[in-house]
PDB file of C-alpha atoms in Angstrom:
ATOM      1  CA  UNK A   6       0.000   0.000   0.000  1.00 47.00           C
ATOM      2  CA  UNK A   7       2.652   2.289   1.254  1.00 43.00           C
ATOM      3  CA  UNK A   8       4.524   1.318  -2.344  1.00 42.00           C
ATOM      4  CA  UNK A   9       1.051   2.214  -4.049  1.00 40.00           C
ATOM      5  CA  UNK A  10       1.027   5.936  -2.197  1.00 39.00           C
ATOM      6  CA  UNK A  11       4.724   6.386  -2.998  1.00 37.00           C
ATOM      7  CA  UNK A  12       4.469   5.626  -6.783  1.00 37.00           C
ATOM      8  CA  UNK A  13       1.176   7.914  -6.646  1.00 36.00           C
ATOM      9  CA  UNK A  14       2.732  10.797  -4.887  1.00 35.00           C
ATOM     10  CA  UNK A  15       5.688  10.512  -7.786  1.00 37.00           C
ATOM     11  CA  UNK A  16       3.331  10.685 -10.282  1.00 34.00           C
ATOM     12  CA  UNK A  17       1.361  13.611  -8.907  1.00 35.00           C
ATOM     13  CA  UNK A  18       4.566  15.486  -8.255  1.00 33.00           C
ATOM     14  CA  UNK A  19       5.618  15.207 -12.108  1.00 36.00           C
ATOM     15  CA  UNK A  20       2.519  15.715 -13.346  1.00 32.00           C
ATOM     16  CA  UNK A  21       2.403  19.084 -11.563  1.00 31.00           C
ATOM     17  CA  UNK A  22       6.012  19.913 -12.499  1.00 36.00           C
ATOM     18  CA  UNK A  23       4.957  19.249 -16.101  1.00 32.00           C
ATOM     19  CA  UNK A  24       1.810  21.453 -15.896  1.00 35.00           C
ATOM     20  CA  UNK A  25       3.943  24.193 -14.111  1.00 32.00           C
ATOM     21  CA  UNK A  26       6.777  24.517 -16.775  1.00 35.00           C
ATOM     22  CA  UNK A  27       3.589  24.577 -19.335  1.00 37.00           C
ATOM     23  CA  UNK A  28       2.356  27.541 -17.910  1.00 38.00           C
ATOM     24  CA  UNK A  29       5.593  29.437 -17.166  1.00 39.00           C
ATOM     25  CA  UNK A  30       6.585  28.502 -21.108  1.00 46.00           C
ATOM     26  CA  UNK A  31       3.161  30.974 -22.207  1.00 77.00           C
ATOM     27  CA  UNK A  32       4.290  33.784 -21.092  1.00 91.00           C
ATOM     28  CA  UNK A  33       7.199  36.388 -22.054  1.00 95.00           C
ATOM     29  CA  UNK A  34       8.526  39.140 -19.336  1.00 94.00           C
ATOM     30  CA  UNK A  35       9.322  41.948 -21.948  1.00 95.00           C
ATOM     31  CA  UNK A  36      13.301  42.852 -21.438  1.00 90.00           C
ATOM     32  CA  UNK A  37      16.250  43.532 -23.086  1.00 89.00           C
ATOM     33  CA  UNK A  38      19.743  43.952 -23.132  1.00 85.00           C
ATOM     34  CA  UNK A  39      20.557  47.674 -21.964  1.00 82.00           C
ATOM     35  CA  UNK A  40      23.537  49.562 -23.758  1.00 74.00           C
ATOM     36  CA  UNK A  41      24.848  52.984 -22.903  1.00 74.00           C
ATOM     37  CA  UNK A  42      26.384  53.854 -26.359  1.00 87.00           C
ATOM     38  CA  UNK A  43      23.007  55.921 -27.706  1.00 90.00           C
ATOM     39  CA  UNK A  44      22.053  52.143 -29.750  1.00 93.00           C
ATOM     40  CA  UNK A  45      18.476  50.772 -30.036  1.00 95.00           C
ATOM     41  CA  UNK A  46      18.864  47.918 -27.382  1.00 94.00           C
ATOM     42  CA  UNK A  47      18.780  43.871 -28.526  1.00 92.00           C
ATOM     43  CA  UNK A  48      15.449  42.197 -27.652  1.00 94.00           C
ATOM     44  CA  UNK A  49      16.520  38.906 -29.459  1.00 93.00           C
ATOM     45  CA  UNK A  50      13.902  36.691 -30.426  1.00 92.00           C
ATOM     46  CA  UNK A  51      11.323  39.306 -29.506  1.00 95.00           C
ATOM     47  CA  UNK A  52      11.978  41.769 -32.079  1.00 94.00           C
ATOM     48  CA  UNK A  53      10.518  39.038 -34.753  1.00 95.00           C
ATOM     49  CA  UNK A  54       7.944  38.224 -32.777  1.00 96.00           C
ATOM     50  CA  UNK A  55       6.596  42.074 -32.278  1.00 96.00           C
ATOM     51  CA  UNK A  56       6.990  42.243 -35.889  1.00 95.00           C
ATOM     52  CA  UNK A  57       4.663  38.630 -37.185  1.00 95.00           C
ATOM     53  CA  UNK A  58       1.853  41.122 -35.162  1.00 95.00           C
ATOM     54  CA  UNK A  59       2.692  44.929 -35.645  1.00 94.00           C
ATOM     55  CA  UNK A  60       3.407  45.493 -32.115  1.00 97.00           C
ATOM     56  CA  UNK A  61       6.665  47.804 -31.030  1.00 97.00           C
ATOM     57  CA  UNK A  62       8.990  48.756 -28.596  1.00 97.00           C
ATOM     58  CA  UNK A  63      11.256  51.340 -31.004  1.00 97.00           C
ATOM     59  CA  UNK A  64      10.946  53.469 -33.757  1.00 96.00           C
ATOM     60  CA  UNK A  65      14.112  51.959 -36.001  1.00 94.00           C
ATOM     61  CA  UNK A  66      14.459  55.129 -38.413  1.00 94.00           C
ATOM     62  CA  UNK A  67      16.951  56.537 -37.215  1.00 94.00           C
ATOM     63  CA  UNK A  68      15.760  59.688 -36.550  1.00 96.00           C
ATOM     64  CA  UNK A  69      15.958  61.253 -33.513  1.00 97.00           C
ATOM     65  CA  UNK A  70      12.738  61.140 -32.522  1.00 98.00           C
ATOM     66  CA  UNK A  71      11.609  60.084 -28.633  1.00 98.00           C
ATOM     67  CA  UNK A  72       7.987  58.847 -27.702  1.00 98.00           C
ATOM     68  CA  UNK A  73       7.254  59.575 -23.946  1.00 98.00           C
ATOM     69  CA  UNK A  74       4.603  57.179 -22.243  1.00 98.00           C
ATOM     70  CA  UNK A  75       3.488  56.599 -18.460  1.00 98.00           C
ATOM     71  CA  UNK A  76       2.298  54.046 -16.879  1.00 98.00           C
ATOM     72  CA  UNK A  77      -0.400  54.740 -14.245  1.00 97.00           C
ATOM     73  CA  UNK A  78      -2.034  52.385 -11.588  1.00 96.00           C
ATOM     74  CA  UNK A  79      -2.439  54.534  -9.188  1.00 96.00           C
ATOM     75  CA  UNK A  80      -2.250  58.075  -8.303  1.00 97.00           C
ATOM     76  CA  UNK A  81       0.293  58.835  -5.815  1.00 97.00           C
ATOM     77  CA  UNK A  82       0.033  63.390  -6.475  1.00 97.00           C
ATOM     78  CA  UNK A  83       2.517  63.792  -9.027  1.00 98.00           C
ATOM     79  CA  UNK A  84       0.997  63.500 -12.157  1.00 98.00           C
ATOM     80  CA  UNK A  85      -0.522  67.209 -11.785  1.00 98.00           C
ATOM     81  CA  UNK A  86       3.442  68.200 -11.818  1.00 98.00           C
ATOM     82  CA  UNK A  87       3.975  65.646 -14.987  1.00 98.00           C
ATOM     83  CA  UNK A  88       1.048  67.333 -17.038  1.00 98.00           C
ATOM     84  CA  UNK A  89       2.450  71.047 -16.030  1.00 98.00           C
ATOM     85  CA  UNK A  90       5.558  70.389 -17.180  1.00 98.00           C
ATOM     86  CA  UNK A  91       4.172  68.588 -20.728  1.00 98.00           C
ATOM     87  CA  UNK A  92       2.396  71.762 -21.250  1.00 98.00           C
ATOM     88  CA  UNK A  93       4.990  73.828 -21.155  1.00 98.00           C
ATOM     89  CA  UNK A  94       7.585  71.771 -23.134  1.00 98.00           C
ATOM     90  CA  UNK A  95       4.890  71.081 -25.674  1.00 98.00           C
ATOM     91  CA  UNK A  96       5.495  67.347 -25.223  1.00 98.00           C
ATOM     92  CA  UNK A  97       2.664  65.054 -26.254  1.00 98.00           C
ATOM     93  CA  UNK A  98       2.538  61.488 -23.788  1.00 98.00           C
ATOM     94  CA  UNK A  99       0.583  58.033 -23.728  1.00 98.00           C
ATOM     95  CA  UNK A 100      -0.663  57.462 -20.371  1.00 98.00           C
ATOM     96  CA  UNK A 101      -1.231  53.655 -20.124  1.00 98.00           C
ATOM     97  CA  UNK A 102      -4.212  53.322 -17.061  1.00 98.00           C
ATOM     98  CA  UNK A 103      -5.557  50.466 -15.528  1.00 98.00           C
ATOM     99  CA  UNK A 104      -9.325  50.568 -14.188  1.00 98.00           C
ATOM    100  CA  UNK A 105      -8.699  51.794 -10.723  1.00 97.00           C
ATOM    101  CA  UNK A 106      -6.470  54.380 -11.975  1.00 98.00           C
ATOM    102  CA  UNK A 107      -9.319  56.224 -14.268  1.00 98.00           C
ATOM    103  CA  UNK A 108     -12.063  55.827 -11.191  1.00 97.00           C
ATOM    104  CA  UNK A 109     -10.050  57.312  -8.672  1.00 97.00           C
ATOM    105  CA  UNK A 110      -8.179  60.192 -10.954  1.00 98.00           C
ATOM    106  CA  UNK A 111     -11.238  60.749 -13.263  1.00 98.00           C
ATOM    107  CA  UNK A 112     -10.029  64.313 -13.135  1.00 98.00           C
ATOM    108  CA  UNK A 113      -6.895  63.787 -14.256  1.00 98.00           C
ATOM    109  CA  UNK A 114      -8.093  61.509 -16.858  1.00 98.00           C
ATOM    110  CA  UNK A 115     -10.279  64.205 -18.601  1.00 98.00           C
ATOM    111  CA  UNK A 116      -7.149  66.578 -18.295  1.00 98.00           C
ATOM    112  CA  UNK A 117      -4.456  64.527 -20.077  1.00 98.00           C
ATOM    113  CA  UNK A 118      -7.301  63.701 -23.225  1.00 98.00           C
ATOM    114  CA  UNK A 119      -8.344  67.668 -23.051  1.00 98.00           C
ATOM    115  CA  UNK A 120      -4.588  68.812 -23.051  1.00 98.00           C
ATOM    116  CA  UNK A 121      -3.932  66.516 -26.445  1.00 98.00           C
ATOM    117  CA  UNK A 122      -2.348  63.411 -24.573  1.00 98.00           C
ATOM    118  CA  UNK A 123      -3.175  59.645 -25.410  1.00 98.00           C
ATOM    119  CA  UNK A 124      -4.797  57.067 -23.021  1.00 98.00           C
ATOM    120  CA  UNK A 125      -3.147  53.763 -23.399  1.00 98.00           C
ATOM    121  CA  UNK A 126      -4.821  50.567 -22.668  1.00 98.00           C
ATOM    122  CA  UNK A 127      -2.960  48.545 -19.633  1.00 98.00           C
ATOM    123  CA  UNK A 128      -6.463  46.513 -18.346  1.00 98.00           C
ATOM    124  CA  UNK A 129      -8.833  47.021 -15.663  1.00 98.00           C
ATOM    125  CA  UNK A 130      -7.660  44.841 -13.409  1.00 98.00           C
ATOM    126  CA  UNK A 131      -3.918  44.415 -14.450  1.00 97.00           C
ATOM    127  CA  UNK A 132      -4.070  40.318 -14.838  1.00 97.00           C
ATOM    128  CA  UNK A 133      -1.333  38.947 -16.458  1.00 97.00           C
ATOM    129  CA  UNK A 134      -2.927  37.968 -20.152  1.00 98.00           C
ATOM    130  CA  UNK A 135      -0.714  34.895 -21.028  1.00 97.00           C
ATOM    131  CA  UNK A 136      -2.524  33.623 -17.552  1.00 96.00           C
ATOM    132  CA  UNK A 137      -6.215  34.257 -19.183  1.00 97.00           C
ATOM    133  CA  UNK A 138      -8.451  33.352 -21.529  1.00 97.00           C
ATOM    134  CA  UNK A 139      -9.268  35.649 -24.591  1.00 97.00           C
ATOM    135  CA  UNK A 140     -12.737  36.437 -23.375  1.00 98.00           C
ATOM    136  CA  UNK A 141     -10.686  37.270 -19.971  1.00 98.00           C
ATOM    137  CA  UNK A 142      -8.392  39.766 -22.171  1.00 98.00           C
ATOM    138  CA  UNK A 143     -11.253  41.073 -24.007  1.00 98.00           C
ATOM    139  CA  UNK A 144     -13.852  42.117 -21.107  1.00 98.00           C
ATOM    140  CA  UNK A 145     -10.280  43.744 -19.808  1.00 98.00           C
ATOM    141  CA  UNK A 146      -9.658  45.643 -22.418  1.00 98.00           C
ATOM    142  CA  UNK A 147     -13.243  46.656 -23.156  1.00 98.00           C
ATOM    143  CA  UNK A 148     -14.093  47.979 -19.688  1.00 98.00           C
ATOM    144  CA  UNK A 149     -11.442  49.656 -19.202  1.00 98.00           C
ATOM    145  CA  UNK A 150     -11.991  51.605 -22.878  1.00 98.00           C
ATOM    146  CA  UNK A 151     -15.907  52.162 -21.537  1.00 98.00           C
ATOM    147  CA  UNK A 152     -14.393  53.599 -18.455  1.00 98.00           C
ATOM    148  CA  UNK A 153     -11.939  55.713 -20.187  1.00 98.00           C
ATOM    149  CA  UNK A 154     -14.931  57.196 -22.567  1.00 98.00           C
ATOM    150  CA  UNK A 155     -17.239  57.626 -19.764  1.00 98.00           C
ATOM    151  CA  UNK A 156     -14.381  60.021 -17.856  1.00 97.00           C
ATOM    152  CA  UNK A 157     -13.439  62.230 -21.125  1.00 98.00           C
ATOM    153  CA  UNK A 158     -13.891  63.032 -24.458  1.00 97.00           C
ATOM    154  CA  UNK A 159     -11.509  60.119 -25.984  1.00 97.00           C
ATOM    155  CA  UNK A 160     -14.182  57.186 -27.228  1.00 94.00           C
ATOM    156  CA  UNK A 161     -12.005  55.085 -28.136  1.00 96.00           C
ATOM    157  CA  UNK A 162      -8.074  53.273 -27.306  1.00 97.00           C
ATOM    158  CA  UNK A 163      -5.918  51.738 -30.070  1.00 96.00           C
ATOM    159  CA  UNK A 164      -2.776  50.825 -27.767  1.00 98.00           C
ATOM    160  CA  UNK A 165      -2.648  48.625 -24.949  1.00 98.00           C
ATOM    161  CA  UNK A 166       0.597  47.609 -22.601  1.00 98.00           C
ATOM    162  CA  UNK A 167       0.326  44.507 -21.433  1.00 98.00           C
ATOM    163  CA  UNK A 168       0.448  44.248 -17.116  1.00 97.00           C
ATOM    164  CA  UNK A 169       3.743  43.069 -16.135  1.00 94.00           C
ATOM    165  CA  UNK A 170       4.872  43.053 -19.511  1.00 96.00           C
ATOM    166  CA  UNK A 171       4.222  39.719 -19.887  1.00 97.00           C
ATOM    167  CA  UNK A 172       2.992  38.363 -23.737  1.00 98.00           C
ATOM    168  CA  UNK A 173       3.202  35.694 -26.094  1.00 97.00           C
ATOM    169  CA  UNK A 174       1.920  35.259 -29.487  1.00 95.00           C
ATOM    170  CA  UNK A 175      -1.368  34.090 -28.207  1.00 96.00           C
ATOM    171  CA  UNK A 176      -2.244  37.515 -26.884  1.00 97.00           C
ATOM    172  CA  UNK A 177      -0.361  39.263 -29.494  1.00 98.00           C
ATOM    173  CA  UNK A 178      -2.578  38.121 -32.151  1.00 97.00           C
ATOM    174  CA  UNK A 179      -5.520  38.726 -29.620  1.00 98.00           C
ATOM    175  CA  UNK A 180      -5.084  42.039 -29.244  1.00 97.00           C
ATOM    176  CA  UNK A 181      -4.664  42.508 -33.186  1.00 96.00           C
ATOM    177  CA  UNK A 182      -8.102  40.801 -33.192  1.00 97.00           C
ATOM    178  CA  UNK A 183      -9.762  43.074 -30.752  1.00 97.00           C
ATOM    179  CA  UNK A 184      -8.110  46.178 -32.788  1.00 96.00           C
ATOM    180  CA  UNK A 185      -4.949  46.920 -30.295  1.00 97.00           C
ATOM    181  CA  UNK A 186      -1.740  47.479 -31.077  1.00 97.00           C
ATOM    182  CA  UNK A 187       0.799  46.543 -28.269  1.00 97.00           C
ATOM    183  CA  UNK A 188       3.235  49.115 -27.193  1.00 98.00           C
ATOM    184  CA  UNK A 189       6.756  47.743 -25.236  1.00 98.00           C
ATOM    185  CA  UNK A 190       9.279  50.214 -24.850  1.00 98.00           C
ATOM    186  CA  UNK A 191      13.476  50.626 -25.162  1.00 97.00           C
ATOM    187  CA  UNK A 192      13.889  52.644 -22.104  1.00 97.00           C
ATOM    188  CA  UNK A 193      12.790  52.197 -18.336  1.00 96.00           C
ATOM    189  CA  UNK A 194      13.948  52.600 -14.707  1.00 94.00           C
ATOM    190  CA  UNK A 195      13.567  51.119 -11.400  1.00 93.00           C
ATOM    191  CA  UNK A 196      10.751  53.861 -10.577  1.00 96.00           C
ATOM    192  CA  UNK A 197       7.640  51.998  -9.321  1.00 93.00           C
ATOM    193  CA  UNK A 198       8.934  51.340  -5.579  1.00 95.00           C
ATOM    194  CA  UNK A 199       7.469  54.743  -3.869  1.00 95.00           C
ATOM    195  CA  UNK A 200       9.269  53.808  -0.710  1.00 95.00           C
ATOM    196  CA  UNK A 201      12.792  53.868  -2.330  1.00 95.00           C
ATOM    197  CA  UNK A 202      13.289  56.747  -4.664  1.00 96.00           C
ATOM    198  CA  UNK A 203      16.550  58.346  -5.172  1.00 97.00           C
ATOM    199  CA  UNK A 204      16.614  61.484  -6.368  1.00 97.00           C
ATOM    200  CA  UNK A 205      15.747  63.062  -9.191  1.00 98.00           C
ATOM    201  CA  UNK A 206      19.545  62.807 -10.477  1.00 98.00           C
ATOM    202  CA  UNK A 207      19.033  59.070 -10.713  1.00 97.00           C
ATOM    203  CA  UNK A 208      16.287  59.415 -12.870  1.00 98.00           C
ATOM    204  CA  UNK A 209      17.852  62.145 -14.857  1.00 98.00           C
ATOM    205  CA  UNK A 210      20.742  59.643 -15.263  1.00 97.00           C
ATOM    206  CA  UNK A 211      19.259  56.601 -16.049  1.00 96.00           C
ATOM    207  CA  UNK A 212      17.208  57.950 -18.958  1.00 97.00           C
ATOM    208  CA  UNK A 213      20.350  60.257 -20.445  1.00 96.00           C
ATOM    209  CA  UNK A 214      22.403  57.347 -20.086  1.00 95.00           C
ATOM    210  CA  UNK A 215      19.919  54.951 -22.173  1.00 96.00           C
ATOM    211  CA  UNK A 216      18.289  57.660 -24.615  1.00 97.00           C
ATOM    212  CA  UNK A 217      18.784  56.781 -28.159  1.00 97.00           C
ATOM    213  CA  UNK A 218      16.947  57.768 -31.512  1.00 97.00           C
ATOM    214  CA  UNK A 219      13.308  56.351 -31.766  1.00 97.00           C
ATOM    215  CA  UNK A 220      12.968  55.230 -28.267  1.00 98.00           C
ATOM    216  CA  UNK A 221       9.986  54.772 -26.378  1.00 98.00           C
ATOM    217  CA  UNK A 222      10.489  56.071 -22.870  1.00 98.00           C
ATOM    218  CA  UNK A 223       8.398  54.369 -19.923  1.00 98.00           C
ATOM    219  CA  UNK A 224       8.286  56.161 -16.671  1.00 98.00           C
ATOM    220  CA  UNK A 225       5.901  55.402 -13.729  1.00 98.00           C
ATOM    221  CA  UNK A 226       4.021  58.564 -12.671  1.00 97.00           C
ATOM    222  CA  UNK A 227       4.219  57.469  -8.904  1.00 97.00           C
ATOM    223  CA  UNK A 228       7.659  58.226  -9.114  1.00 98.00           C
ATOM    224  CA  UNK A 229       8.582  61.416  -6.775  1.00 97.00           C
ATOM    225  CA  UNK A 230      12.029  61.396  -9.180  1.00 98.00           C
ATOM    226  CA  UNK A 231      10.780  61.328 -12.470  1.00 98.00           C
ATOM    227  CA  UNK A 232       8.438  64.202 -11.560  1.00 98.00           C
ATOM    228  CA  UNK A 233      11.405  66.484 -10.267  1.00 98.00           C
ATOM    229  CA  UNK A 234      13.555  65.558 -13.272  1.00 98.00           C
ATOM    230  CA  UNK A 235      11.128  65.580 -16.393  1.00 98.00           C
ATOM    231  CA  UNK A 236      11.334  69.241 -17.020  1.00 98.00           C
ATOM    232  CA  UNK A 237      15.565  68.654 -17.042  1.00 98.00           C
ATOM    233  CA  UNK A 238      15.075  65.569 -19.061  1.00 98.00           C
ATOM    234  CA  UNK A 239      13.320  67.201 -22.054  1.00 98.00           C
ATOM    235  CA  UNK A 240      15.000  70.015 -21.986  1.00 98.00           C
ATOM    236  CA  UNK A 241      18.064  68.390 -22.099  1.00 98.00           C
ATOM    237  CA  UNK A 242      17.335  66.149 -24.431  1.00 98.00           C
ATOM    238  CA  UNK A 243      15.866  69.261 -26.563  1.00 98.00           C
ATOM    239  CA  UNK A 244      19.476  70.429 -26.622  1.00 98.00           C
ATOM    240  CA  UNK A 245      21.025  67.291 -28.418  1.00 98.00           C
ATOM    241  CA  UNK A 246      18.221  67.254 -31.497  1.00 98.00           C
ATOM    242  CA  UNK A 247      15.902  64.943 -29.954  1.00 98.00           C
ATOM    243  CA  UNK A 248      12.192  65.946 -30.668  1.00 98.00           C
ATOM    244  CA  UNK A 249       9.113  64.454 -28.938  1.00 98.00           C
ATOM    245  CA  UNK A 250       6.180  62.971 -30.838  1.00 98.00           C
ATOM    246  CA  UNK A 251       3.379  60.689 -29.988  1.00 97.00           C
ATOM    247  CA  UNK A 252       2.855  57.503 -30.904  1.00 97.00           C
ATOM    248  CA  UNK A 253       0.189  58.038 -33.264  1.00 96.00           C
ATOM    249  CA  UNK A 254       2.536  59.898 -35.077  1.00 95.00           C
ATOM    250  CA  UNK A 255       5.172  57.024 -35.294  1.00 94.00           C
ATOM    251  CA  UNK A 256       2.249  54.462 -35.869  1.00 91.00           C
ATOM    252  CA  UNK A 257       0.802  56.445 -38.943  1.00 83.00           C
ATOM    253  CA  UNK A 258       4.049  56.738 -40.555  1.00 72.00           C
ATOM    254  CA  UNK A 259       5.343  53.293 -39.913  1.00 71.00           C
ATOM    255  CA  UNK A 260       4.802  51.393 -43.255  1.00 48.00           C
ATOM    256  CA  UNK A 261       4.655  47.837 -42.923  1.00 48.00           C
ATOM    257  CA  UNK A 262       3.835  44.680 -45.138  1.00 43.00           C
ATOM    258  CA  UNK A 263       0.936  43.877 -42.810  1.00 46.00           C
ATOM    259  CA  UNK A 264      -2.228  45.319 -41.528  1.00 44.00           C
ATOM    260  CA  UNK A 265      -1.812  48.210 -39.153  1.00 42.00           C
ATOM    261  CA  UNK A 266      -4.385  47.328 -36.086  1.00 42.00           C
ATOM    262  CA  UNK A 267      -6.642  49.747 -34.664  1.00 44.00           C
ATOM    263  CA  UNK A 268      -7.082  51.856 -37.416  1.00 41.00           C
TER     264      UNK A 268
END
């Protein structure tokens, strides 16, 4: 009997093992290989990938052209600051918000859409997709769009940011169903922990040290730093020849062989 268990238990154990590495194989974390030499970074196997289902992370022209975008989950009081300083630079964003985000900042909502800014899609309730089903990802997607036309004058969202960055091709081609177009980025920072910023230097740093022509820039707007340094950052970046643009701009002009989604 005890053999019986034993063998059972084995079993059980591998089957689980074999059901775990299943699900961990569906999903991608979005990353790549950082340089500090002004290059578009190396995603690897990604960068085909992104392409199979007109999603980006880069505008590869070559010109020097930067696409600021935020993501927001929460509002933490800076993102008053972060819209000030966008209206005077002149620099249009995409403000990726999840569904708690656009019912607790409604406000703030209706002020980025009135002052010419893009909402972004990142979900309602910022699940993981590769961990849900499509009709999961869709009523995501969807509510969060109704939510984001009830609060201002923007009826409808053609870019989404998937939670965690996690994707596959499975809710790449998804998304190109539903009309999305997924938007990575080349540039980030370790921003998101409110309890441990650093200074507005760091952030200053970090994104000089990184910048390169046709990035997209992701910042968290809880980030105490990144709200002290934007108005440096542009400016600077201003300076060396870099203009800002949004990303229907770079979308529109991006020719590619296949369909351009949500348009």
């Amino acid at each position: 009997m005890r053999k019986l268990m034993v063998t059972t238990l084995i079993f059980f154990l591998a089957f689980f093992c074999i059901q775990f590495n299943e699900v961990e194989a569906r999903g991608y974390g979005w990353g790549y290989k950082k340089n500090s030499n002004n290059e578009i970074p190396d995603v690897g196997k990604y960068s085909e990938i992104l392409r199979e289902h007109g999603a980006y992370y880069v505008d590869d022209s070559g010109e020097k052209t930067l696409y600021l975008t935020f993501d927001n989950g929460y509002e933490q009081g800076y993102t008053d600051e972060i819209l000030d300083v966008l209206k005077k630079e002149k620099v249009p964003a995409t403000f990726f918000v999840t569904g708690h985000y656009v019912n607790s900042a409604t406000d703030l909502i209706k002020r980025m859409v009135d002052e010419g800014h893009i909402i972004g899609n990142h979900s309602y309730h910022h699940p993981d997709f590769t961990t849900v089903n499509k009709e999961v990802m869709k009523r995501e997607l969807e509510t969060l769009e109704q939510a984001v036309s009830k609060a201002s004058n923007q009826k409808d969202i053609k870019y989404v940011r998937p939670p965690k960055g996690m994707f596959n091709q499975q809710t790449l081609e998804w998304a190109n169903e539903l009309g999305y177009i997924h938007v990575f980025w080349s540039i980030a920072i370790i921003d998101w922990n409110t309890n441990a910023q650093k200074g507005w230097q760091y952030a200053y740093d970090q994104v000089m040290k990184q910048v390169h022509p046709g990035a997209i820039i992701l910042l968290h707007a809880v980030s105490e730093d990144n709200a002290k340094a934007l108005e440096k950052i542009i400016q600077d970046l201003k300076k060396e020849g870099y203009t800002f643009k949004s990303l229907d701009d770079f979308v529109i002009k991006k020719k590619m062989p296949q369909p351009i989604y949500g348009y």
